[in-house]
């Protein structure tokens, strides 16, 4: 019977046998194609509807109760048995007494759930005993008898009949009702005692979709951390099984205890190892297909860890203060797979002091001993002045000396040596007399030549410059004797004006009656000639002029001037370098030609060792060896961020032999009064009584030590091609280097873009990086292959190269592109950084930016006499005479130093003959030419010893 068809024959009225019948016979004469119904099933009919799926047939009559059932043909049988659970068996009990329940059919094999793969049909099978008939019912409809495959046999153990039934189900049958309800089938078995239903077997179409609901994602995790890789397989019937692959090898949690898989199919590694770095793949499979997820790369990285500190190195200084360092490496562990490098310093520095070795020196010889019988006597000395210590060398030579002698206790015949001693004494006396005679002759010659004794010290000067002394000529002549500088020529030409650039009638004028009037403007030639060659009093002419230009040496970084006791000032414009010669620093009656020179580092050859760095320009002032009675003040810029805990700063001076020597430790009490340094935020003021070549050198004591770098951006003034460049300069933050870079870019036709920035560059051994960002890719492209450019640390830290630069080469994609907008970043790795925002039109020819050149230094490079000082001469003298004298109430130079914030240097000022003069000289060096005299007057008035009437001297009087 086909599925869904009803029995072909109508239902009949049946007569149920008497319930008292000892045995109920089975149904006979069932219609073809319909199963026979045991009589026991009909006996239970009065209690409810007919058993589901059973087709009753006419039964033989029996005496007793007659029950007539009226069944309508074509009506599907329904009853309470159809409403029972699919997993339970329905049984109609035998009502007859004596019927045994074990004769009911029971299933040895029940149909199981199956899946249709693709288009292959599936089979459902049942086996029951004792059973006379077995039929399948699918989704509540009987399966046609012709679709059943039946096999009958007998159970050898019990002798009961054994029945096997099987049917095939195709994909089309299931798809007819797919989506409405699930497709299920059930077996119904008959026996003479009743019926039994099997469990329901569900038939489903198997599939597996292609896309995962959630794929594992790659990640980077630190070692020892947990790794969780989630995976939700594609939807499928039956549900897919999940397995994991590591680098295409299966991951089996049963074999690898370091991993496990959650019920949600996530792979978990509780503690990541380096071996867990791999590509992970989630694989989902069922009977239909096998799907692979995208590979998830997992990287297990290791952050670096510091090793233990190594031991401290030996002190860098073999004598005195130095430094020592120790290091560690980022190898415990070393960073792996992109792990972070160790944070912190890999080098530590510490100041140290080494006791200086003292070599031994002999004491004086003792007196000779008495002459012994062997005609000798002796004397001794000791290695005790000083004794060797701290590894110093012992005294060289004999400790005991003996020689022959003659006394009454030792008799020897007279010998030749006594006569020799007499002759030697006579020769020595004769030589002394000859030398004395020569000295007398030389003195006489000098007096005859009319030379002033002051000229004798001119031999100490070098570099071709000689001091000039003058004295009135002898009676009867008005000529002035001068010794001119020897510049390897017989003629020297002075260029420029010899008078003040501005008429200052209120300034001090020297009018000694016999002095000539000042010279006019123009060229003046002074000849090397005899004392009578000139009829001009050079001293009068010198004192009358207030501005004197240097000799035309042909170099921009030099300044020259001729000075006398009135003092003056030399400066190199726009460099922050000047030399102040205070009044009375040059002895009266002497005239010196002084020079000031800025050197290039490659010419000066200043050696640097260890962590030393050049902090200032190298400057020479001279001639070296010139005699000064008061310290001159050399002003020069520096680039150090001064901190006593981070820096050891030394003032170095080059000796006559060309070696560089430390003459002063900045911040410490000077060992001698020859040098002193006032270090301020941007400049240093060096007091020196000996001219020469100077430089400031710093040695970092910690990695927090920093020096200032100035950052400048330049670009071409105009651009006619597609290529364009941006130049980034990193230079020492001193005015002289800034001036040099500005002059260089002026020659190249560059323009300054953006305001200069200051970067604090630390002694951390990290390089400086430069990069360009945020440039519109549709308009511009960079030719830089790397993401940044880098300047090595030591190139910047040593300071021997005053400036370095990097160029960013750009290219316009269209000639019509004129607007450039981008950012330039400059930063030290793990340090300070600066950012420049560029937004300019390259088509405009912007003129060179000269706003960085100070207007205050546009004057002449040499100022002589009163014009070189802000404080009038007479007022200066009054302040000095008033405040030099100590006062019990404190109203003296100490209070003035406190008011001017110079009280940290009282010991140096006190070591000089005039402390007030030192304070005023430093004020002049710091505040020229923009100093405010009113503030100084207020400071003096606050001292209390003198009031503001001290400045009541009229300018005409000055």
PDB file of C-alpha atoms in Angstrom, residues 713-716 723-729 769-773 775 780-790 805-811 820 822-827 838:
ATOM      1  CA  UNK A 713      63.475  74.148   8.628  1.00  0.00           C
ATOM      2  CA  UNK A 714      64.458  75.588   5.270  1.00  0.00           C
ATOM      3  CA  UNK A 715      62.986  75.216   1.806  1.00  0.00           C
ATOM      4  CA  UNK A 716      63.867  76.699  -1.582  1.00  0.00           C
ATOM      5  CA  UNK A 723      61.076  68.302  -7.297  1.00  0.00           C
ATOM      6  CA  UNK A 724      61.087  70.094  -3.973  1.00  0.00           C
ATOM      7  CA  UNK A 725      63.119  69.648  -0.813  1.00  0.00           C
ATOM      8  CA  UNK A 726      62.816  70.456   2.872  1.00  0.00           C
ATOM      9  CA  UNK A 727      66.055  70.761   4.848  1.00  0.00           C
ATOM     10  CA  UNK A 728      66.025  70.184   8.615  1.00  0.00           C
ATOM     11  CA  UNK A 729      69.020  71.560  10.531  1.00  0.00           C
ATOM     12  CA  UNK A 769      65.113  60.545  14.176  1.00  0.00           C
ATOM     13  CA  UNK A 770      63.407  62.727  11.588  1.00  0.00           C
ATOM     14  CA  UNK A 771      60.279  61.893   9.605  1.00  0.00           C
ATOM     15  CA  UNK A 772      57.653  63.588   7.438  1.00  0.00           C
ATOM     16  CA  UNK A 773      53.933  62.827   7.783  1.00  0.00           C
ATOM     17  CA  UNK A 775      51.405  64.749   3.223  1.00  0.00           C
ATOM     18  CA  UNK A 780      52.868  64.854  -3.339  1.00  0.00           C
ATOM     19  CA  UNK A 781      55.070  61.842  -2.864  1.00  0.00           C
ATOM     20  CA  UNK A 782      58.228  61.395  -0.831  1.00  0.00           C
ATOM     21  CA  UNK A 783      61.377  59.880  -2.301  1.00  0.00           C
ATOM     22  CA  UNK A 784      62.437  58.636   1.111  1.00  0.00           C
ATOM     23  CA  UNK A 785      62.490  54.839   1.049  1.00  0.00           C
ATOM     24  CA  UNK A 786      62.519  54.382   4.831  1.00  0.00           C
ATOM     25  CA  UNK A 787      59.919  55.687   7.251  1.00  0.00           C
ATOM     26  CA  UNK A 788      62.415  58.018   8.905  1.00  0.00           C
ATOM     27  CA  UNK A 789      65.950  59.377   8.750  1.00  0.00           C
ATOM     28  CA  UNK A 790      68.389  59.040  11.629  1.00  0.00           C
ATOM     29  CA  UNK A 805      71.055  68.479   8.495  1.00  0.00           C
ATOM     30  CA  UNK A 806      68.778  66.009   6.741  1.00  0.00           C
ATOM     31  CA  UNK A 807      66.945  66.621   3.474  1.00  0.00           C
ATOM     32  CA  UNK A 808      63.465  65.337   2.623  1.00  0.00           C
ATOM     33  CA  UNK A 809      63.170  65.108  -1.171  1.00  0.00           C
ATOM     34  CA  UNK A 810      59.599  65.511  -2.401  1.00  0.00           C
ATOM     35  CA  UNK A 811      57.983  65.422  -5.818  1.00  0.00           C
ATOM     36  CA  UNK A 820      52.411  72.010   0.522  1.00  0.00           C
ATOM     37  CA  UNK A 822      52.593  68.319   5.999  1.00  0.00           C
ATOM     38  CA  UNK A 823      54.234  67.725   9.357  1.00  0.00           C
ATOM     39  CA  UNK A 824      57.882  67.131  10.175  1.00  0.00           C
ATOM     40  CA  UNK A 825      58.701  65.279  13.384  1.00  0.00           C
ATOM     41  CA  UNK A 826      62.102  65.382  15.051  1.00  0.00           C
ATOM     42  CA  UNK A 827      62.604  63.307  18.172  1.00  0.00           C
ATOM     43  CA  UNK A 838      54.232  73.170   7.236  1.00  0.00           C
TER      44      UNK A 838
END
